[in-house]
Coordinates of C-alpha atoms in Angstrom, one line a residue:
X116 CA 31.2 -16.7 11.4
X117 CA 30.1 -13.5 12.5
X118 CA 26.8 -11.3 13.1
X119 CA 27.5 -8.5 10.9
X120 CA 31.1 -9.7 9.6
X121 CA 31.2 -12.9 7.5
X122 CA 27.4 -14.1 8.7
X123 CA 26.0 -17.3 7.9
X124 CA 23.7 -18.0 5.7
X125 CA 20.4 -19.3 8.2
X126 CA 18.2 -16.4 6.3
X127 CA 18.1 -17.4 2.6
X128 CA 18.3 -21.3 3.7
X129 CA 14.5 -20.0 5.2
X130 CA 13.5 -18.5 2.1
X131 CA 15.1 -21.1 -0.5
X132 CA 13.5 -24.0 1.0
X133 CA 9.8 -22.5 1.2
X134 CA 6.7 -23.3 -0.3
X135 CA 6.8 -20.7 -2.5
X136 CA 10.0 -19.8 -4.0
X137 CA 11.1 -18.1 -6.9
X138 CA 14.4 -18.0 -8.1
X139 CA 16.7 -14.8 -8.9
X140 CA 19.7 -16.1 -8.4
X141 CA 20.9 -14.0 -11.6
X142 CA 21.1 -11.2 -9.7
X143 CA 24.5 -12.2 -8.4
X144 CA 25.6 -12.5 -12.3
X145 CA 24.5 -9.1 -12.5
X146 CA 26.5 -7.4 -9.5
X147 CA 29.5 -10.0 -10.2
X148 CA 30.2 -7.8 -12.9
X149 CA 30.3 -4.7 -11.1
X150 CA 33.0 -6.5 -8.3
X151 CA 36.2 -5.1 -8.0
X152 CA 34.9 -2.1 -10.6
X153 CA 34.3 1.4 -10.4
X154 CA 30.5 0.8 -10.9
X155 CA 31.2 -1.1 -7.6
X156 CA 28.6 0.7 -6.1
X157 CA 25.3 0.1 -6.2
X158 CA 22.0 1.3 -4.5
X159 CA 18.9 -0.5 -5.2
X160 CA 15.5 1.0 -4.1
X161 CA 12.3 -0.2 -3.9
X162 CA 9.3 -0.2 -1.9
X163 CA 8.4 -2.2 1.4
X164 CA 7.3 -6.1 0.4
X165 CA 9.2 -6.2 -3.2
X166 CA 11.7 -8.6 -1.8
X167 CA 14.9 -6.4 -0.6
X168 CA 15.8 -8.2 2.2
X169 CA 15.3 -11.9 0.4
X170 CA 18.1 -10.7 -2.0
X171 CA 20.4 -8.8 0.3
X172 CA 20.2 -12.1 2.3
X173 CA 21.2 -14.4 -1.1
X174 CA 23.9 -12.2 -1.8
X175 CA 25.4 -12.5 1.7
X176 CA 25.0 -16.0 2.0
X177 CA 26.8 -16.7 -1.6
X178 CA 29.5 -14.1 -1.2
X179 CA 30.2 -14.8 2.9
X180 CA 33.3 -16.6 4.0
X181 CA 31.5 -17.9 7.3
X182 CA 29.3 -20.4 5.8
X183 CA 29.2 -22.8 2.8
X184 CA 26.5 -22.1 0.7
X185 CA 26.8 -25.0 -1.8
X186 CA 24.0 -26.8 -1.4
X187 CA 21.6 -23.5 -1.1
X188 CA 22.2 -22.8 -5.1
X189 CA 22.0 -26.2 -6.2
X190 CA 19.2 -26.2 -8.9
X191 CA 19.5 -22.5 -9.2
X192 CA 20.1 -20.8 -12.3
X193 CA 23.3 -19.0 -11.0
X194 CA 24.9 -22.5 -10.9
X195 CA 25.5 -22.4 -14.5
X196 CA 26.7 -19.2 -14.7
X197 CA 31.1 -18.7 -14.9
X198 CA 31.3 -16.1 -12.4
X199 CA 29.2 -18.6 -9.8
X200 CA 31.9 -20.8 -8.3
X201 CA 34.8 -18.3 -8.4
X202 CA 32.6 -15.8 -5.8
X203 CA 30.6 -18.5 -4.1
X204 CA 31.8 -18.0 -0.2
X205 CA 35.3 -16.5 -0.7
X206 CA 35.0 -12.9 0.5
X207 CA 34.9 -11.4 3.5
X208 CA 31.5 -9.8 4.1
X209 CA 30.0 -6.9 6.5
X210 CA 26.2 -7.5 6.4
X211 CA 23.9 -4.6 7.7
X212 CA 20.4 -4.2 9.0
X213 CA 20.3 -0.1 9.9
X214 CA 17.0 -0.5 11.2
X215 CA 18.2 -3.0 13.5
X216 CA 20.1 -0.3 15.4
X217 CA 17.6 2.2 15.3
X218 CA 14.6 0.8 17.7
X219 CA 13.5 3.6 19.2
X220 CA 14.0 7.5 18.8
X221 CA 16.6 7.2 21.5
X222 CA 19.1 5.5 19.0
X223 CA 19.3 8.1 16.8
X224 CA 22.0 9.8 18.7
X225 CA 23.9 6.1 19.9
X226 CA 23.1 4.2 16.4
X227 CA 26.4 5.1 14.6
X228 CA 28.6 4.1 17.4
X229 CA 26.7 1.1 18.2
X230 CA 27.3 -0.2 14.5
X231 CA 30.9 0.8 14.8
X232 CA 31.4 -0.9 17.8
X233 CA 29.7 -4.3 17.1
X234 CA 31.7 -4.3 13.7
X235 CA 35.2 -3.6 15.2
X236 CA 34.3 -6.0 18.3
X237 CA 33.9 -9.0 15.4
X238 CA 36.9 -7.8 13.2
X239 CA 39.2 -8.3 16.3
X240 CA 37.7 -11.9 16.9
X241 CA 37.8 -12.5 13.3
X242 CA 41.6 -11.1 12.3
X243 CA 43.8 -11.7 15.5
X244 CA 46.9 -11.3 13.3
X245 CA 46.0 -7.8 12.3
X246 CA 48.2 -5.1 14.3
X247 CA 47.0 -2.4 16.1
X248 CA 42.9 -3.0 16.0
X249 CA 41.4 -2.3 19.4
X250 CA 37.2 -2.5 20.6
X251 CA 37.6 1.4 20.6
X252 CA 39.1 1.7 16.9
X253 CA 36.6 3.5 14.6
X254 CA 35.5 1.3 11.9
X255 CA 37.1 3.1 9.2
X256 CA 40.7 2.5 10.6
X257 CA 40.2 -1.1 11.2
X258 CA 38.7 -1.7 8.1
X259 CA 42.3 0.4 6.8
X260 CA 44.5 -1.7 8.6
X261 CA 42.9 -5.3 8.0
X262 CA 43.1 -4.4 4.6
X263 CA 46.7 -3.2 4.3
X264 CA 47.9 -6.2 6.6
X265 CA 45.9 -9.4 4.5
X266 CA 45.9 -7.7 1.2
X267 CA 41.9 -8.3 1.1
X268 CA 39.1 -6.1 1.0
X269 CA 35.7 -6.5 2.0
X270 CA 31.7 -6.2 0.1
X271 CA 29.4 -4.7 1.7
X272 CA 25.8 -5.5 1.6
X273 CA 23.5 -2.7 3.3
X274 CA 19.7 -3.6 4.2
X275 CA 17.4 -0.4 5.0
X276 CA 20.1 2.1 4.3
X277 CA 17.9 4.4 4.6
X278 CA 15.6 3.7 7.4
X279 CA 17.1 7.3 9.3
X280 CA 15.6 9.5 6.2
X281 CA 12.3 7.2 6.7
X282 CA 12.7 7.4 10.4
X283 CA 14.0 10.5 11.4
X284 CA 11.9 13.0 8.7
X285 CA 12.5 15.9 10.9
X286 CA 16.3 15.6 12.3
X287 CA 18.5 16.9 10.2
X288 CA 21.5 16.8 12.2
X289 CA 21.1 12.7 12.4
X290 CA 20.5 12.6 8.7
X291 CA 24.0 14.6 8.0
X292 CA 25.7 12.7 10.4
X293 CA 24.7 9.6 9.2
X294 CA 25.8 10.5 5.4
X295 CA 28.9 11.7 7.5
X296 CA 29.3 8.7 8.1
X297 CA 28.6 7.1 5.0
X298 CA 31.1 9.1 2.9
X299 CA 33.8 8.6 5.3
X300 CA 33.8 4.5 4.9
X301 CA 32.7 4.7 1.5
X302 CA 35.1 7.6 -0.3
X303 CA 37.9 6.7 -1.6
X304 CA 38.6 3.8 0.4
X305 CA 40.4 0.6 -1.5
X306 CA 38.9 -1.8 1.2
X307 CA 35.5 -1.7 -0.6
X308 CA 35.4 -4.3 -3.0
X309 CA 31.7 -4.0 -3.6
X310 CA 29.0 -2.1 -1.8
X311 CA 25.1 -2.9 -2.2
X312 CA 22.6 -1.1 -0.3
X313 CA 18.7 -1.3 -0.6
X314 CA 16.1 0.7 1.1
X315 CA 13.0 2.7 -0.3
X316 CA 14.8 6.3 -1.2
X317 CA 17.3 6.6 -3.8
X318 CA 20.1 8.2 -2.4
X319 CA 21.7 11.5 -4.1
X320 CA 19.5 14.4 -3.8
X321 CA 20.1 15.6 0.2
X322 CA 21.0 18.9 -0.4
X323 CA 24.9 19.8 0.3
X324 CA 25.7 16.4 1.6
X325 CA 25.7 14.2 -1.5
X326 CA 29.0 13.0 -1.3
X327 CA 28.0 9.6 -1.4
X328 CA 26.7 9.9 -5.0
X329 CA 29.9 7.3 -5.8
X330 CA 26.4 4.8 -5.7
X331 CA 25.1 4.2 -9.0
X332 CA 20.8 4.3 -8.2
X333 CA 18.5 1.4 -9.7
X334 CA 15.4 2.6 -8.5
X335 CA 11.4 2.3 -8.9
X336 CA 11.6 4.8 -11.8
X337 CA 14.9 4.1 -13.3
X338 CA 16.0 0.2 -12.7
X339 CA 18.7 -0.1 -15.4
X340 CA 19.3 -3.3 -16.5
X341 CA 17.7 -5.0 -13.2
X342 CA 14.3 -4.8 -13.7
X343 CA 13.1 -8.5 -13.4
X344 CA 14.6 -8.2 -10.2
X345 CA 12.2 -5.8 -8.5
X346 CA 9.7 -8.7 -8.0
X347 CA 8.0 -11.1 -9.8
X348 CA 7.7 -11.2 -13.4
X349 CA 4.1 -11.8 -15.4
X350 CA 6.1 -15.7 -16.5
X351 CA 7.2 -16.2 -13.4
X352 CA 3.6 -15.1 -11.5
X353 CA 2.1 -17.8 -14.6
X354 CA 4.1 -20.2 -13.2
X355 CA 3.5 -19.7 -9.8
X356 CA -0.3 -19.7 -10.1
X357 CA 0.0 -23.1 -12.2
X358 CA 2.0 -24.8 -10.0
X359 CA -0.3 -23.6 -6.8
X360 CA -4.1 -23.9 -8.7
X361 CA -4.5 -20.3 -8.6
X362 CA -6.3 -18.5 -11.5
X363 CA -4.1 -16.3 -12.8
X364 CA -6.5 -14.0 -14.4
X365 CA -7.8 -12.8 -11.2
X366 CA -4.1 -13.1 -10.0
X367 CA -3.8 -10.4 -12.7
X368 CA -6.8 -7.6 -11.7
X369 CA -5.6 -7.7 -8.5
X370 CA -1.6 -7.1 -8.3
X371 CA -0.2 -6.7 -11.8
X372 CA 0.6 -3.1 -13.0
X373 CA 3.8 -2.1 -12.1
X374 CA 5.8 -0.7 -14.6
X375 CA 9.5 -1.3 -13.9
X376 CA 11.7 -0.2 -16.8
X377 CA 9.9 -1.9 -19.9
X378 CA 8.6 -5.3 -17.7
X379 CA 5.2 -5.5 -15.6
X380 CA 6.3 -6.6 -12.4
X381 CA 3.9 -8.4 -9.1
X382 CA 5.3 -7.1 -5.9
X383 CA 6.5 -10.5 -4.2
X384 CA 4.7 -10.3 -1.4
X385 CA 1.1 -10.1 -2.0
X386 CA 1.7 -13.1 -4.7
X387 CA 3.0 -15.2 -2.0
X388 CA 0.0 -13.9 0.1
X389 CA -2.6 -15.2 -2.6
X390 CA -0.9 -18.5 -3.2
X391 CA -0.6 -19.5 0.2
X392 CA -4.3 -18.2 1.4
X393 CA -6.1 -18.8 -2.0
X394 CA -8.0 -15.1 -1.0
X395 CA -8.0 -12.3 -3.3
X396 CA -7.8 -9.1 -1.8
X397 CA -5.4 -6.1 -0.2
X398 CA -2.3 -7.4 1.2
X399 CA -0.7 -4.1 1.4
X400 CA -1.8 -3.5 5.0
X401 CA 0.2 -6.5 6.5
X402 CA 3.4 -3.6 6.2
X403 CA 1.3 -0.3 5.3
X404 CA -1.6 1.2 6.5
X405 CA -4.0 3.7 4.3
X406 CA -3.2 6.1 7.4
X407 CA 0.2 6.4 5.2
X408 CA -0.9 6.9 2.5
X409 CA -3.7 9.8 3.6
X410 CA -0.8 11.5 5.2
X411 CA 0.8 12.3 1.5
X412 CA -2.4 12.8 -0.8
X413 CA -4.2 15.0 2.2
X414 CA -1.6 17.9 1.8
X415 CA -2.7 21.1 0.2
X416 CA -0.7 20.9 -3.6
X417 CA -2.7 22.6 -6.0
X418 CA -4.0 19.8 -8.7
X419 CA -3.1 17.0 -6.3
X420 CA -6.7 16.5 -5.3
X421 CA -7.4 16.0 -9.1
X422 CA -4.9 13.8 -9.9
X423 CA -5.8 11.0 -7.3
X424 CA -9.6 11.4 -8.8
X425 CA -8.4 11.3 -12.3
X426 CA -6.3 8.3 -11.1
X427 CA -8.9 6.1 -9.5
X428 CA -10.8 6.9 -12.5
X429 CA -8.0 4.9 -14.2
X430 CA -6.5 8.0 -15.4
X431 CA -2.8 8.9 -16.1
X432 CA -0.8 12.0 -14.4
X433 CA 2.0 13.4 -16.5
X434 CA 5.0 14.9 -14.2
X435 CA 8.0 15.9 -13.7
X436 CA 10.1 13.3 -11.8
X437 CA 13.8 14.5 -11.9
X438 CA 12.7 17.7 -9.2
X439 CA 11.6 14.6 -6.4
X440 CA 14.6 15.4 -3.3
X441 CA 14.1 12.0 -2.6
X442 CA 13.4 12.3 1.2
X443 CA 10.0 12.4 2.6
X444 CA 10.0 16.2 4.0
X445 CA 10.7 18.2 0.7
X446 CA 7.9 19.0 -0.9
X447 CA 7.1 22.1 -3.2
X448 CA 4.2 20.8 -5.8
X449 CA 2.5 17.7 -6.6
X450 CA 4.9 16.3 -8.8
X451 CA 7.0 15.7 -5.2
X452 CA 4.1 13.5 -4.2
X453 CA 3.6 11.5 -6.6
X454 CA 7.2 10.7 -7.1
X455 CA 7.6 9.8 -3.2
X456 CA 4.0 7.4 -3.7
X457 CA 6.0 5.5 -7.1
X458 CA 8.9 4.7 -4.6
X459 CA 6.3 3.7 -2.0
X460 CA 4.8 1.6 -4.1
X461 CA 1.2 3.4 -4.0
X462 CA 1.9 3.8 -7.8
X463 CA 3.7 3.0 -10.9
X464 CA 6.1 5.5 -13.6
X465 CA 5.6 5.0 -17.2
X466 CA 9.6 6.3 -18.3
X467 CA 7.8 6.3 -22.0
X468 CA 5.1 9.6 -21.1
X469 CA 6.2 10.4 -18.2
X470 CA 3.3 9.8 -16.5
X471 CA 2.0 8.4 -13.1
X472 CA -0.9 5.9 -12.5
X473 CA -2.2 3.5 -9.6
X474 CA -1.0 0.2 -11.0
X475 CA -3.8 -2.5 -9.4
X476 CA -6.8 -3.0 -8.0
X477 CA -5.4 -4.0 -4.3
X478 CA -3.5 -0.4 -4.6
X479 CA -7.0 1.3 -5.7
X480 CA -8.6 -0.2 -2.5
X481 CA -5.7 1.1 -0.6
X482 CA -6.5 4.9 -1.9
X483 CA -10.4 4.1 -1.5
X484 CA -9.7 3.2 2.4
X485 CA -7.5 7.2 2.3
X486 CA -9.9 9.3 0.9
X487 CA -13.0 8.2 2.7
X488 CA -13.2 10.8 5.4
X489 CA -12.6 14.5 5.7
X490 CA -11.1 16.5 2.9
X491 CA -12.2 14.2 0.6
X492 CA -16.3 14.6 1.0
X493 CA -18.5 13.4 -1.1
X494 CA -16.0 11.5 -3.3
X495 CA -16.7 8.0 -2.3
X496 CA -20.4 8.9 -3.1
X497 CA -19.5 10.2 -6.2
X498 CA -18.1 6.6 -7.1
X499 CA -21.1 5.1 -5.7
X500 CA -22.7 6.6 -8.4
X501 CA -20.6 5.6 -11.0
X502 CA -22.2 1.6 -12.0
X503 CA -25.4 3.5 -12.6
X504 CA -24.4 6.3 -15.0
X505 CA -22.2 3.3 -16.6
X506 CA -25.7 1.5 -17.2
X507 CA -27.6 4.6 -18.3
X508 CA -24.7 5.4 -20.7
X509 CA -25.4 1.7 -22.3
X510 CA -28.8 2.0 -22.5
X511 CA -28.4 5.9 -24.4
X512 CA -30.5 7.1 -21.3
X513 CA -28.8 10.8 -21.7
X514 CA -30.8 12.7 -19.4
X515 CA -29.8 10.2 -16.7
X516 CA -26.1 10.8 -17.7
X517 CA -26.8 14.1 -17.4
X518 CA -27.9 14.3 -13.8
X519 CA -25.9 11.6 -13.1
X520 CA -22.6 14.0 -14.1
X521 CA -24.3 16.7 -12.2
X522 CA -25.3 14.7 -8.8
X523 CA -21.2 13.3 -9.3
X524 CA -20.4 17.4 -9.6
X525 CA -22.4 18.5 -6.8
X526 CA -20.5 15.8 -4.7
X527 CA -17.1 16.8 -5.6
X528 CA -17.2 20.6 -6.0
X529 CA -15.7 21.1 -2.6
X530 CA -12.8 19.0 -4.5
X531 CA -12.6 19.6 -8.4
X532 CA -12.1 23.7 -9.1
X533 CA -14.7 23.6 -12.3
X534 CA -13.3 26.4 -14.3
X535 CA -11.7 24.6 -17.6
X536 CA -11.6 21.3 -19.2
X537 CA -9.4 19.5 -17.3
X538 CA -11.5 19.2 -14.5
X539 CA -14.4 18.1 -16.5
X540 CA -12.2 15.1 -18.1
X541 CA -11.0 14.3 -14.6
X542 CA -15.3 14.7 -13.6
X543 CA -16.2 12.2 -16.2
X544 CA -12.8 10.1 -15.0
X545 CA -14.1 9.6 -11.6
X546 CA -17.9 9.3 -13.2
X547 CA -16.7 6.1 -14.9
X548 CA -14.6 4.7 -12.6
X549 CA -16.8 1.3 -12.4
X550 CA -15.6 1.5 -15.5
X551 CA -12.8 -0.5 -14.7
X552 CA -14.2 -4.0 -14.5
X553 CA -15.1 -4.4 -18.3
X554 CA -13.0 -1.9 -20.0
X555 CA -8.9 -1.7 -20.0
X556 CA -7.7 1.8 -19.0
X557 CA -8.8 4.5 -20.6
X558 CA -7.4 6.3 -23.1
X559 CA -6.9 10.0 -23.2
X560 CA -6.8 12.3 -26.2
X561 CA -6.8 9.4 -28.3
X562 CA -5.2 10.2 -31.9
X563 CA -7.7 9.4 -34.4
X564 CA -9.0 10.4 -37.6
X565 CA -8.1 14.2 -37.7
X566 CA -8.2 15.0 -34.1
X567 CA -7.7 14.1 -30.5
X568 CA -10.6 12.1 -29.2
X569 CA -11.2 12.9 -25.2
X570 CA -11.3 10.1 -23.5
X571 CA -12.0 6.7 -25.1
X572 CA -13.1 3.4 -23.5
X573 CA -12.2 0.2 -25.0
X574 CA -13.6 -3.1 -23.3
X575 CA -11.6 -6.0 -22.1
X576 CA -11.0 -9.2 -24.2
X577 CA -14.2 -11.4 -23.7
X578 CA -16.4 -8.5 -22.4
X579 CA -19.6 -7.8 -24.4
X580 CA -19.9 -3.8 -23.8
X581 CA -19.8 -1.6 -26.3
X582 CA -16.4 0.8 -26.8
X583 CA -17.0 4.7 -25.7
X584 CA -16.1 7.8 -27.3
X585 CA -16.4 10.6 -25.4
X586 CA -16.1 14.4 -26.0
X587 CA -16.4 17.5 -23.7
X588 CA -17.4 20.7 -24.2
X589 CA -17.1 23.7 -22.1
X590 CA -20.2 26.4 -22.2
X591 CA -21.0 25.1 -26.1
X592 CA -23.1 22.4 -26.3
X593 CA -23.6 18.4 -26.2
X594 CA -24.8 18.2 -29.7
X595 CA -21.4 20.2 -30.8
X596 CA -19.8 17.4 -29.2
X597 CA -21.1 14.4 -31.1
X598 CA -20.7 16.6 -34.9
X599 CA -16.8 16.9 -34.0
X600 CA -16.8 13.1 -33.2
X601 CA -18.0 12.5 -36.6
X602 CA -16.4 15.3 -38.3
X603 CA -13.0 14.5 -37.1
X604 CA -13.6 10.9 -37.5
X605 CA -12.4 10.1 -34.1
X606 CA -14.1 6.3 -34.6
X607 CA -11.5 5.7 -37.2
X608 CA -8.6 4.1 -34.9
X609 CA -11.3 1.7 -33.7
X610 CA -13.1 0.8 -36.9
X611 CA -11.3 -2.5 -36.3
X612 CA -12.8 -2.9 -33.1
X613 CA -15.9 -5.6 -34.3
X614 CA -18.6 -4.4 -31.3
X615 CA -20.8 -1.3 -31.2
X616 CA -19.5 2.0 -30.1
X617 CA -20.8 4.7 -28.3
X618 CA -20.4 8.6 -29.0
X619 CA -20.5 10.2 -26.1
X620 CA -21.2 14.0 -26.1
X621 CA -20.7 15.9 -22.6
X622 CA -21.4 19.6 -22.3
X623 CA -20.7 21.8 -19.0
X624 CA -22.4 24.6 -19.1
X625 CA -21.0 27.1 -16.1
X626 CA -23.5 29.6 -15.4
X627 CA -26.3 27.0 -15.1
X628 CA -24.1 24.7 -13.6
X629 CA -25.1 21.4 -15.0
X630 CA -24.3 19.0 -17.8
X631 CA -25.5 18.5 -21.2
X632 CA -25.2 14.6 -22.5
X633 CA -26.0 13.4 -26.2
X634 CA -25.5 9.3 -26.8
X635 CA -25.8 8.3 -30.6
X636 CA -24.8 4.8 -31.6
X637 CA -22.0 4.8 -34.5
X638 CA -23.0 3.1 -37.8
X639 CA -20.1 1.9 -39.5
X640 CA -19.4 2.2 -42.8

């Protein structure tokens, strides 16, 4: 038994025999299928506290000849599966942590030889028979010659791949040396039965050196057929909060929202946070702080600014994602943010619209903490305000709605460029965002009747508010608003919906600079 060839199994035996464990075992089904294949080649990525290391340490311990792993899996559901017992402990494993070799900024230009050298230093130990392997042999050759001379290859399971991307932003030359270094033990080489690397970045898009694009990418936004195993599943968080007295509702709010493929999915870590402490709140800053966070949404992308209002307003972004260079330097519009904040984990991808939202109320604390400070003024008072116009708004108080959208304007300005539509819909986004805790997420440009409906509220199961309608206007007028809600008979997809409804007419008028608000109570037919 090795450190990095053929390890033993001392890390899963920690995490099987917890409090709180939930079993994905049938992950190994999944990548038992790929052994031996050219889909051999797998790179999973996926953001900080969803569990990478817990799997890349139950694959090592079920694949590694230096341990016997046989009573870890009992119980599991892998044990029934045919490809289990053939696998369990019979190949010869090199198990990676980068980040282990990369302490310091000092490593950067030592780390490759380090890992070279602690990996040949074992082999040697490990295959005496094996001809003409030395402690100065580079890795590649050794791996060659054990390979020729016992007929058997090796699978390689990779934590942090790319923790010199995450690390390094800035040195270039590390970054190509380090795919360098990649393509040479990866390309072409029969030795490699099976490769599995995780880290946060997908791995094709670095420029001229994407030789390593052998790796087939299950990633944040495009997970294939291993979406359950990104975290926990909404069954497997019911479970959980059964077994541990947790109410599951609240369980829920807080952490649920990630869209992964067509599966909501709980990041593992925050679940396990709330089950052991019984407190509901922000996890996210035992491995993050907002400080990273700010660092992305503060930079100067035109509509960027908008799209994290519109956002905490419960809102949806729609962009393009296939442009992302998937490194943490490249950046050219806000559609490069917001696809490096889904493979954070600051927020989800809907493959269906293409759009971006922040998937839970622990992430939404996490952008509240980012924006309160400079370049964002005036936007957490702007919330501040929103409970009240949400009260006025019930109570059909339309002049207070009015100010209310003004006061929210005036705070903002500096933030929201008020010249067309949009930014009035992302305006009355962030005007509602108390919103949020008695109505499910807005929906935009609603298709009803004979027409798009704006923005339309609908309230949670068990929450006895009445649903919104709203309509904006630009320079026309409030009243204008409310006749096209009944003309085009925008109530019509919600006629089912047994409560009272709201219309909602909102009118900006730009020369005055204010807002014009008309509330009428529908009467249903």
């Amino acid at each position: 038994m090795g450190i990095y060839v053929n390890p033993g199994n001392v890390a899963f035996e920690m995490s099987r025999f917890s409090k709180i464990y939930v079993d994905k075992s049938m992950l190994i089904s999944k990548i038992n299928e790929l052994y031996k294949s050219e889909k051999r080649f797998v790179c999973l990525s996926r953001p900080r506290r969803f569990g990478k290391s817990m799997a890349v340490n139950m694959l090592s311990a079920y694949y590694s000849r230096g341990c016997n792993s046989s009573a870890l899996f009992s119980g599991l559901k892998i044990e029934g599966d045919s490809s289990f017992k053939p696998h369990l402990n019979r190949h010869n494993v090199i198990r990676l942590d980068i980040q282990r070799f990369l302490e310091s900024e000092r490593d950067l230009d030592t780390f490759i030889t380090d890992i070279e050298r602690s990996v040949v230093e074992e082999l040697v130990e490990l295959f005496p028979e094996c001809r003409g392997i030395h402690t100065d042999t580079r890795l590649k050759s050794a791996l060659d010659k054990v390979f020729i001379q016992t007929g058997k290859g090796f699978i390689f399971i990779i934590d942090e791949w790319d923790c010199v991307f995450r690390f390094a932003k800035e040195r270039k030359d590390a970054q190509k040396h380090y795919l360098e270094f990649l393509r040479g033990l990866f390309k072409g080489s029969d030795y490699v039965d099976l490769a599995y690397m995780t880290g946060i970045l997908p791995i094709k898009k670095y420029g001229e050196h994407s030789a390593i694009n052998i790796f087939d990418e299950y990633s944040m936004i495009s997970p294939k057929n291993l979406s359950e195993y990104f975290g926990f599943t909404e069954p497997e968080v019911q479970e959980q909060c059964h077994l541990h007295d947790v109410d599951y509702i609240k369980m829920k709010r807080w952490y649920d929202g990630y869209l992964i493929g067509s599966l909501h999915i709980y990041n593992p870590k925050a679940v396990a946070d709330v089950l052991t402490w019984k407190e509901f709140q922000s996890y996210w800053t035992g491995t993050e702080t907002y400080e990273a966070l700010k660092v992305y949404i503060d930079l100067n992308f035109d509509g960027l600014k908008e799209a994290v209002i519109s956002m905490l307003g419960n809102g949806r972004c729609k962009i393009n994602i296939q442009k992302f260079q998937n490194d943490m330097t490249t950046f050219e519009t806000k559609d490069d943010i917001l696809a490096l904040l889904v493979h954070l984990g600051y927020l989800t991808y809907d493959k269906n619209t293409n759009e971006v939202f922040i998937p839970n109320q622990e992430i939404t604390q996490e952008f509240l903490n980012a924006v309160e400070g400079s370049g964002w003024n005036g936007l957490i008072q702007a919330l501040n305000c929103s409970e009240k116009l949400l009260w006025d708004t019930w109570a059909l108080d339309e002049h207070a709605v009015a100010e209310g959208m003004s006061e929210i304007h005036n705070e903002t300005s500096s933030m929201l460029q008020y010249n067309n539509e949009s930014s009035l819909t992302c305006a009355v986004l962030m005007a509602y965002y108390s919103a949020k805790a008695y109505y499910m997420n807005p929906v935009m440009e609603l298709p009803s009747g004979k027409g798009f409906a704006d923005v339309v509220y609908l309230p949670k199961q068990g929450i006895d508010k009445p649903a919104l309608v709203i309509e904006l206007k630009w320079n026309k007028s409030a009243n204008g608003a409310i006749k096209q809600i009944r003309q085009k008979q925008y109530t019509s997809w919600i006629e089912g919906y047994t409560g009272d409804i709201l219309l909602v007419g909102i009118n900006y008028n730009s020369k005055k600079k204010s807002h014009e608000c008309i509330i009428e109570r529908h009467i249903k037919s």
